[in-house]
Amino acid sequence: TQLLEQSPQFLSIQEGENLTVYCNSSSVFSSLQWYRQEPGEGPVLLVTVVTGGEVKKLKRLTFQFGDARKDSSLHITAAQPGDTGLYLCAGGGSARQLTFGSGTQLTVLP
Amino acid sequence: EAGVAQSPRYKIIEKRQSVAFWCNPISGHATLYWYQQILGQGPKLLIQFQNNGVVDDSQLPKDRFSAERLKGVDSTLKIQPAKLEDSAVYLCASRKIQDAGHEQYFGPGTRLTVT
């Protein structure tokens, strides 16, 4: 069974601060996705990384896939209250299935 | 393009009652997934369909949960009888077969409370 562990589970920071969320596994994934989920909504895809060592930037968000394709990180620069939400990493496996991490609940205080 | 539609959005039932959820995927998306998301956790896959066939239902508690996608479009997920631990958000997602990656598009979910 493939498992993904996310840390931290909860994060509360002030507007303007930087933060990093980690997603770790002992399994290799063909791809790694990051989703953001807001209350009462389903997860929305932020990015997909597929190559070991790959780095992708989405405005103030930087995503990195580990060289061995077992781990990933999400870094947010100068966080804003609009970044508040549940951040989920998900590893792509066989049959086009996703294994989700347990999530990081981020709260950015104004 | 319309997104994944789910109904109802909220449902409160007593334990041992039955409940059904409905999902309409994005038009043209052959693959459909049902997930259970317990508060504070990530979504857990219950069942995956491709067209009207089941690809994987290994994590579906078949003694009380059932799902169908008879015409390869809409899908229903049923729980009978419900238990307290079934309280969760039930998410439906879909994707195109042609997509090379794993991207899935999620509906807003149905929040189930079992009392």
PDB file of C-alpha atoms in Angstrom:
ATOM      1  CA  THR A   1       0.000   0.000   0.000  1.00  0.00           C
ATOM      2  CA  GLN A   2       1.351   3.375  -1.007  1.00  0.00           C
ATOM      3  CA  LEU A   3       1.150   6.012   1.726  1.00  0.00           C
ATOM      4  CA  LEU A   4       1.810   9.729   1.620  1.00  0.00           C
ATOM      5  CA  GLU A   5       2.559  11.657   4.783  1.00  0.00           C
ATOM      6  CA  GLN A   6       2.157  15.399   4.889  1.00  0.00           C
ATOM      7  CA  SER A   7       3.631  17.779   7.394  1.00  0.00           C
ATOM      8  CA  PRO A   8       2.752  19.871   9.157  1.00  0.00           C
ATOM      9  CA  GLN A   9      -0.865  18.871   9.650  1.00  0.00           C
ATOM     10  CA  PHE A  10      -1.845  22.405  10.723  1.00  0.00           C
ATOM     11  CA  LEU A  11      -0.136  25.711  10.009  1.00  0.00           C
ATOM     12  CA  SER A  12      -1.247  29.157  11.114  1.00  0.00           C
ATOM     13  CA  ILE A  13       0.842  32.110   9.991  1.00  0.00           C
ATOM     14  CA  GLN A  14       0.646  35.856   9.554  1.00  0.00           C
ATOM     15  CA  GLU A  15       0.139  37.498   6.191  1.00  0.00           C
ATOM     16  CA  GLY A  16       3.466  38.075   4.446  1.00  0.00           C
ATOM     17  CA  GLU A  17       5.281  35.109   5.979  1.00  0.00           C
ATOM     18  CA  ASN A  18       6.776  32.257   3.979  1.00  0.00           C
ATOM     19  CA  LEU A  19       5.968  28.593   4.526  1.00  0.00           C
ATOM     20  CA  THR A  20       6.826  25.129   3.268  1.00  0.00           C
ATOM     21  CA  VAL A  21       4.632  22.029   3.283  1.00  0.00           C
ATOM     22  CA  TYR A  22       6.154  18.579   2.864  1.00  0.00           C
ATOM     23  CA  CYS A  23       4.839  15.392   1.331  1.00  0.00           C
ATOM     24  CA  ASN A  24       6.825  12.200   1.895  1.00  0.00           C
ATOM     25  CA  SER A  25       6.517   8.566   0.947  1.00  0.00           C
ATOM     26  CA  SER A  26       8.574   5.395   0.862  1.00  0.00           C
ATOM     27  CA  SER A  27       7.036   4.605  -2.540  1.00  0.00           C
ATOM     28  CA  VAL A  28       7.933   5.919  -5.963  1.00  0.00           C
ATOM     29  CA  PHE A  29       5.177   7.705  -7.856  1.00  0.00           C
ATOM     30  CA  SER A  30       4.896   8.320 -11.582  1.00  0.00           C
ATOM     31  CA  SER A  31       3.613  11.810 -10.843  1.00  0.00           C
ATOM     32  CA  LEU A  32       2.814  14.006  -7.892  1.00  0.00           C
ATOM     33  CA  GLN A  33      -0.038  16.459  -7.770  1.00  0.00           C
ATOM     34  CA  TRP A  34      -0.910  19.238  -5.374  1.00  0.00           C
ATOM     35  CA  TYR A  35      -4.512  20.225  -4.785  1.00  0.00           C
ATOM     36  CA  ARG A  36      -6.113  22.957  -2.707  1.00  0.00           C
ATOM     37  CA  GLN A  37      -9.491  22.420  -1.122  1.00  0.00           C
ATOM     38  CA  GLU A  38     -11.685  25.128   0.366  1.00  0.00           C
ATOM     39  CA  PRO A  39     -14.547  24.470   2.798  1.00  0.00           C
ATOM     40  CA  GLY A  40     -17.595  22.998   1.080  1.00  0.00           C
ATOM     41  CA  GLU A  41     -15.759  22.409  -2.177  1.00  0.00           C
ATOM     42  CA  GLY A  42     -13.868  19.611  -3.848  1.00  0.00           C
ATOM     43  CA  PRO A  43     -10.088  19.668  -4.320  1.00  0.00           C
ATOM     44  CA  VAL A  44      -8.814  21.822  -7.190  1.00  0.00           C
ATOM     45  CA  LEU A  45      -5.593  20.903  -8.969  1.00  0.00           C
ATOM     46  CA  LEU A  46      -2.721  23.365  -8.546  1.00  0.00           C
ATOM     47  CA  VAL A  47       0.122  21.557 -10.300  1.00  0.00           C
ATOM     48  CA  THR A  48       1.409  18.212 -11.548  1.00  0.00           C
ATOM     49  CA  VAL A  49       5.097  17.280 -11.417  1.00  0.00           C
ATOM     50  CA  VAL A  50       6.338  14.197 -13.214  1.00  0.00           C
ATOM     51  CA  THR A  51      10.145  14.333 -13.448  1.00  0.00           C
ATOM     52  CA  GLY A  52      12.496  13.726 -10.519  1.00  0.00           C
ATOM     53  CA  GLY A  53      14.000  17.047  -9.439  1.00  0.00           C
ATOM     54  CA  GLU A  54      11.378  19.043 -11.299  1.00  0.00           C
ATOM     55  CA  VAL A  55      10.537  22.505  -9.998  1.00  0.00           C
ATOM     56  CA  LYS A  56       7.399  24.381 -11.034  1.00  0.00           C
ATOM     57  CA  LYS A  57       6.339  27.882 -10.075  1.00  0.00           C
ATOM     58  CA  LEU A  58       2.821  29.221  -9.966  1.00  0.00           C
ATOM     59  CA  LYS A  59       2.987  32.894  -8.983  1.00  0.00           C
ATOM     60  CA  ARG A  60       4.016  32.806  -5.292  1.00  0.00           C
ATOM     61  CA  LEU A  61       3.861  28.996  -5.077  1.00  0.00           C
ATOM     62  CA  THR A  62       6.896  26.819  -5.813  1.00  0.00           C
ATOM     63  CA  PHE A  63       6.535  23.055  -6.142  1.00  0.00           C
ATOM     64  CA  GLN A  64       9.405  20.579  -6.166  1.00  0.00           C
ATOM     65  CA  PHE A  65       9.453  16.849  -6.885  1.00  0.00           C
ATOM     66  CA  GLY A  66      12.221  14.904  -5.184  1.00  0.00           C
ATOM     67  CA  ASP A  67      14.976  13.348  -7.283  1.00  0.00           C
ATOM     68  CA  ALA A  68      13.786   9.848  -6.399  1.00  0.00           C
ATOM     69  CA  ARG A  69      10.119  10.779  -7.029  1.00  0.00           C
ATOM     70  CA  LYS A  70       9.177   9.811  -3.476  1.00  0.00           C
ATOM     71  CA  ASP A  71       8.671  13.228  -1.953  1.00  0.00           C
ATOM     72  CA  SER A  72       7.590  16.733  -2.783  1.00  0.00           C
ATOM     73  CA  SER A  73       7.384  20.173  -1.245  1.00  0.00           C
ATOM     74  CA  LEU A  74       5.208  23.232  -1.671  1.00  0.00           C
ATOM     75  CA  HIS A  75       6.674  26.614  -0.760  1.00  0.00           C
ATOM     76  CA  ILE A  76       4.532  29.732  -0.542  1.00  0.00           C
ATOM     77  CA  THR A  77       6.209  33.125  -0.517  1.00  0.00           C
ATOM     78  CA  ALA A  78       4.541  36.099   1.171  1.00  0.00           C
ATOM     79  CA  ALA A  79       1.382  34.218   2.093  1.00  0.00           C
ATOM     80  CA  GLN A  80      -1.945  35.996   1.758  1.00  0.00           C
ATOM     81  CA  PRO A  81      -5.301  35.306   3.463  1.00  0.00           C
ATOM     82  CA  GLY A  82      -6.582  34.009   0.120  1.00  0.00           C
ATOM     83  CA  ASP A  83      -4.063  31.164   0.383  1.00  0.00           C
ATOM     84  CA  THR A  84      -6.013  29.734   3.320  1.00  0.00           C
ATOM     85  CA  GLY A  85      -7.232  26.205   2.665  1.00  0.00           C
ATOM     86  CA  LEU A  86      -6.453  22.501   2.859  1.00  0.00           C
ATOM     87  CA  TYR A  87      -3.439  21.555   0.748  1.00  0.00           C
ATOM     88  CA  LEU A  88      -3.361  17.962  -0.427  1.00  0.00           C
ATOM     89  CA  CYS A  89      -0.602  16.102  -2.202  1.00  0.00           C
ATOM     90  CA  ALA A  90      -1.527  13.088  -4.297  1.00  0.00           C
ATOM     91  CA  GLY A  91       0.683  10.470  -5.890  1.00  0.00           C
ATOM     92  CA  GLY A  92      -0.181   8.998  -9.256  1.00  0.00           C
ATOM     93  CA  GLY A  93      -0.149   5.216  -9.463  1.00  0.00           C
ATOM     94  CA  SER A  94      -1.516   2.401 -11.556  1.00  0.00           C
ATOM     95  CA  ALA A  95      -4.893   2.510 -13.282  1.00  0.00           C
ATOM     96  CA  ARG A  96      -4.704   6.299 -13.175  1.00  0.00           C
ATOM     97  CA  GLN A  97      -5.484   6.255  -9.455  1.00  0.00           C
ATOM     98  CA  LEU A  98      -4.378   8.827  -6.919  1.00  0.00           C
ATOM     99  CA  THR A  99      -3.190   8.229  -3.380  1.00  0.00           C
ATOM    100  CA  PHE A 100      -3.836  11.301  -1.264  1.00  0.00           C
ATOM    101  CA  GLY A 101      -1.893  12.552   1.704  1.00  0.00           C
ATOM    102  CA  SER A 102      -3.664  13.531   4.894  1.00  0.00           C
ATOM    103  CA  GLY A 103      -3.510  17.217   4.082  1.00  0.00           C
ATOM    104  CA  THR A 104      -2.111  20.416   5.577  1.00  0.00           C
ATOM    105  CA  GLN A 105      -4.650  22.921   6.864  1.00  0.00           C
ATOM    106  CA  LEU A 106      -3.184  26.377   6.256  1.00  0.00           C
ATOM    107  CA  THR A 107      -4.596  29.502   7.844  1.00  0.00           C
ATOM    108  CA  VAL A 108      -3.147  32.865   6.879  1.00  0.00           C
ATOM    109  CA  LEU A 109      -4.135  35.607   9.300  1.00  0.00           C
ATOM    110  CA  PRO A 110      -4.470  39.211   8.070  1.00  0.00           C
TER     111      PRO A 110
ATOM    112  CA  GLU B   1     -17.579  23.504 -19.745  1.00  0.00           C
ATOM    113  CA  ALA B   2     -19.729  22.430 -16.820  1.00  0.00           C
ATOM    114  CA  GLY B   3     -17.929  20.832 -13.901  1.00  0.00           C
ATOM    115  CA  VAL B   4     -18.727  17.675 -11.967  1.00  0.00           C
ATOM    116  CA  ALA B   5     -22.175  17.935 -10.415  1.00  0.00           C
ATOM    117  CA  GLN B   6     -23.172  16.225  -7.191  1.00  0.00           C
ATOM    118  CA  SER B   7     -26.374  16.103  -5.192  1.00  0.00           C
ATOM    119  CA  PRO B   8     -27.499  16.483  -2.557  1.00  0.00           C
ATOM    120  CA  ARG B   9     -24.916  18.824  -1.056  1.00  0.00           C
ATOM    121  CA  TYR B  10     -25.856  17.927   2.496  1.00  0.00           C
ATOM    122  CA  LYS B  11     -27.662  14.989   4.060  1.00  0.00           C
ATOM    123  CA  ILE B  12     -28.434  14.137   7.666  1.00  0.00           C
ATOM    124  CA  ILE B  13     -29.746  10.674   8.482  1.00  0.00           C
ATOM    125  CA  GLU B  14     -30.024   8.391  11.490  1.00  0.00           C
ATOM    126  CA  LYS B  15     -27.910   5.298  11.795  1.00  0.00           C
ATOM    127  CA  ARG B  16     -29.339   2.217  10.101  1.00  0.00           C
ATOM    128  CA  GLN B  17     -31.124   4.377   7.507  1.00  0.00           C
ATOM    129  CA  SER B  18     -30.171   4.305   3.838  1.00  0.00           C
ATOM    130  CA  VAL B  19     -28.915   7.149   1.650  1.00  0.00           C
ATOM    131  CA  ALA B  20     -27.982   7.678  -1.981  1.00  0.00           C
ATOM    132  CA  PHE B  21     -25.691  10.185  -3.644  1.00  0.00           C
ATOM    133  CA  TRP B  22     -25.709  11.205  -7.282  1.00  0.00           C
ATOM    134  CA  CYS B  23     -22.872  12.328  -9.547  1.00  0.00           C
ATOM    135  CA  ASN B  24     -22.859  13.702 -13.088  1.00  0.00           C
ATOM    136  CA  PRO B  25     -19.285  13.851 -14.437  1.00  0.00           C
ATOM    137  CA  ILE B  26     -17.892  16.278 -16.972  1.00  0.00           C
ATOM    138  CA  SER B  27     -19.206  15.494 -20.430  1.00  0.00           C
ATOM    139  CA  GLY B  28     -16.945  13.061 -22.254  1.00  0.00           C
ATOM    140  CA  HIS B  29     -15.110  11.886 -19.142  1.00  0.00           C
ATOM    141  CA  ALA B  30     -15.169   8.110 -19.229  1.00  0.00           C
ATOM    142  CA  THR B  31     -13.481   7.524 -15.873  1.00  0.00           C
ATOM    143  CA  LEU B  32     -15.391   8.259 -12.675  1.00  0.00           C
ATOM    144  CA  TYR B  33     -14.251   7.954  -9.069  1.00  0.00           C
ATOM    145  CA  TRP B  34     -16.024   8.026  -5.721  1.00  0.00           C
ATOM    146  CA  TYR B  35     -14.003   9.070  -2.674  1.00  0.00           C
ATOM    147  CA  GLN B  36     -14.741   9.260   1.039  1.00  0.00           C
ATOM    148  CA  GLN B  37     -13.136  12.155   2.908  1.00  0.00           C
ATOM    149  CA  ILE B  38     -13.363  12.024   6.681  1.00  0.00           C
ATOM    150  CA  LEU B  39     -12.849  15.335   8.475  1.00  0.00           C
ATOM    151  CA  GLY B  40      -9.163  16.135   8.788  1.00  0.00           C
ATOM    152  CA  GLN B  41      -8.063  13.483   6.293  1.00  0.00           C
ATOM    153  CA  GLY B  42      -7.348  13.244   2.606  1.00  0.00           C
ATOM    154  CA  PRO B  43      -9.820  11.609   0.217  1.00  0.00           C
ATOM    155  CA  LYS B  44      -9.848   7.817   0.156  1.00  0.00           C
ATOM    156  CA  LEU B  45     -10.823   6.028  -3.040  1.00  0.00           C
ATOM    157  CA  LEU B  46     -13.940   3.883  -2.764  1.00  0.00           C
ATOM    158  CA  ILE B  47     -14.574   2.835  -6.358  1.00  0.00           C
ATOM    159  CA  GLN B  48     -13.380   3.607  -9.880  1.00  0.00           C
ATOM    160  CA  PHE B  49     -15.473   3.173 -13.032  1.00  0.00           C
ATOM    161  CA  GLN B  50     -14.437   3.280 -16.661  1.00  0.00           C
ATOM    162  CA  ASN B  51     -17.544   3.800 -18.752  1.00  0.00           C
ATOM    163  CA  ASN B  52     -20.061   1.472 -17.091  1.00  0.00           C
ATOM    164  CA  GLY B  53     -17.526  -1.069 -15.820  1.00  0.00           C
ATOM    165  CA  VAL B  54     -15.855  -1.262 -12.420  1.00  0.00           C
ATOM    166  CA  VAL B  55     -12.063  -0.891 -12.561  1.00  0.00           C
ATOM    167  CA  ASP B  56     -11.398  -1.103  -8.829  1.00  0.00           C
ATOM    168  CA  ASP B  57     -13.750  -1.514  -5.871  1.00  0.00           C
ATOM    169  CA  SER B  58     -11.276  -3.105  -3.499  1.00  0.00           C
ATOM    170  CA  GLN B  59     -11.762  -0.408  -0.839  1.00  0.00           C
ATOM    171  CA  LEU B  60     -15.549  -0.290  -1.037  1.00  0.00           C
ATOM    172  CA  PRO B  61     -17.213  -1.803   2.079  1.00  0.00           C
ATOM    173  CA  LYS B  62     -19.473  -3.996   0.047  1.00  0.00           C
ATOM    174  CA  ASP B  63     -21.574  -5.166   2.967  1.00  0.00           C
ATOM    175  CA  ARG B  64     -23.166  -1.713   3.124  1.00  0.00           C
ATOM    176  CA  PHE B  65     -21.936   0.348   0.181  1.00  0.00           C
ATOM    177  CA  SER B  66     -22.912  -0.097  -3.450  1.00  0.00           C
ATOM    178  CA  ALA B  67     -22.353   1.971  -6.564  1.00  0.00           C
ATOM    179  CA  GLU B  68     -23.468   1.828 -10.146  1.00  0.00           C
ATOM    180  CA  ARG B  69     -22.957   3.645 -13.424  1.00  0.00           C
ATOM    181  CA  LEU B  70     -25.427   1.845 -15.633  1.00  0.00           C
ATOM    182  CA  LYS B  71     -25.198   3.959 -18.799  1.00  0.00           C
ATOM    183  CA  GLY B  72     -21.588   5.040 -18.396  1.00  0.00           C
ATOM    184  CA  VAL B  73     -22.469   8.627 -17.515  1.00  0.00           C
ATOM    185  CA  ASP B  74     -24.204   9.398 -14.202  1.00  0.00           C
ATOM    186  CA  SER B  75     -23.381   7.389 -11.117  1.00  0.00           C
ATOM    187  CA  THR B  76     -25.027   6.721  -7.774  1.00  0.00           C
ATOM    188  CA  LEU B  77     -23.421   5.657  -4.514  1.00  0.00           C
ATOM    189  CA  LYS B  78     -25.633   4.071  -1.882  1.00  0.00           C
ATOM    190  CA  ILE B  79     -25.118   3.271   1.782  1.00  0.00           C
ATOM    191  CA  GLN B  80     -27.481   0.828   3.468  1.00  0.00           C
ATOM    192  CA  PRO B  81     -27.565   0.693   6.439  1.00  0.00           C
ATOM    193  CA  ALA B  82     -25.544   3.722   7.493  1.00  0.00           C
ATOM    194  CA  LYS B  83     -23.252   3.711  10.519  1.00  0.00           C
ATOM    195  CA  LEU B  84     -21.990   6.617  12.587  1.00  0.00           C
ATOM    196  CA  GLU B  85     -18.501   6.199  11.109  1.00  0.00           C
ATOM    197  CA  ASP B  86     -19.884   6.843   7.616  1.00  0.00           C
ATOM    198  CA  SER B  87     -20.135  10.545   8.478  1.00  0.00           C
ATOM    199  CA  ALA B  88     -17.885  12.157   5.883  1.00  0.00           C
ATOM    200  CA  VAL B  89     -17.816  14.104   2.640  1.00  0.00           C
ATOM    201  CA  TYR B  90     -18.372  11.920  -0.410  1.00  0.00           C
ATOM    202  CA  LEU B  91     -16.543  13.280  -3.433  1.00  0.00           C
ATOM    203  CA  CYS B  92     -17.038  12.355  -7.053  1.00  0.00           C
ATOM    204  CA  ALA B  93     -14.289  12.970  -9.605  1.00  0.00           C
ATOM    205  CA  SER B  94     -13.875  12.332 -13.310  1.00  0.00           C
ATOM    206  CA  ARG B  95     -11.163  12.344 -15.954  1.00  0.00           C
ATOM    207  CA  LYS B  96     -10.735  11.755 -19.674  1.00  0.00           C
ATOM    208  CA  ILE B  97      -9.290   8.439 -20.761  1.00  0.00           C
ATOM    209  CA  GLN B  98      -7.162  10.310 -23.273  1.00  0.00           C
ATOM    210  CA  ASP B  99      -5.385  12.386 -20.613  1.00  0.00           C
ATOM    211  CA  ALA B 100      -1.841  11.141 -20.209  1.00  0.00           C
ATOM    212  CA  GLY B 101      -1.564  12.268 -16.626  1.00  0.00           C
ATOM    213  CA  HIS B 102      -3.517  11.650 -13.462  1.00  0.00           C
ATOM    214  CA  GLU B 103      -5.467  14.897 -13.255  1.00  0.00           C
ATOM    215  CA  GLN B 104      -8.937  14.434 -11.836  1.00  0.00           C
ATOM    216  CA  TYR B 105     -11.733  16.983 -11.651  1.00  0.00           C
ATOM    217  CA  PHE B 106     -13.726  16.971  -8.455  1.00  0.00           C
ATOM    218  CA  GLY B 107     -17.294  17.860  -7.662  1.00  0.00           C
ATOM    219  CA  PRO B 108     -18.232  19.876  -4.552  1.00  0.00           C
ATOM    220  CA  GLY B 109     -19.050  16.751  -2.566  1.00  0.00           C
ATOM    221  CA  THR B 110     -21.959  15.598  -0.426  1.00  0.00           C
ATOM    222  CA  ARG B 111     -21.534  16.097   3.303  1.00  0.00           C
ATOM    223  CA  LEU B 112     -23.183  13.187   5.133  1.00  0.00           C
ATOM    224  CA  THR B 113     -23.915  13.304   8.842  1.00  0.00           C
ATOM    225  CA  VAL B 114     -25.107  10.100  10.503  1.00  0.00           C
ATOM    226  CA  THR B 115     -26.657  10.602  13.954  1.00  0.00           C
TER     227      THR B 115
END
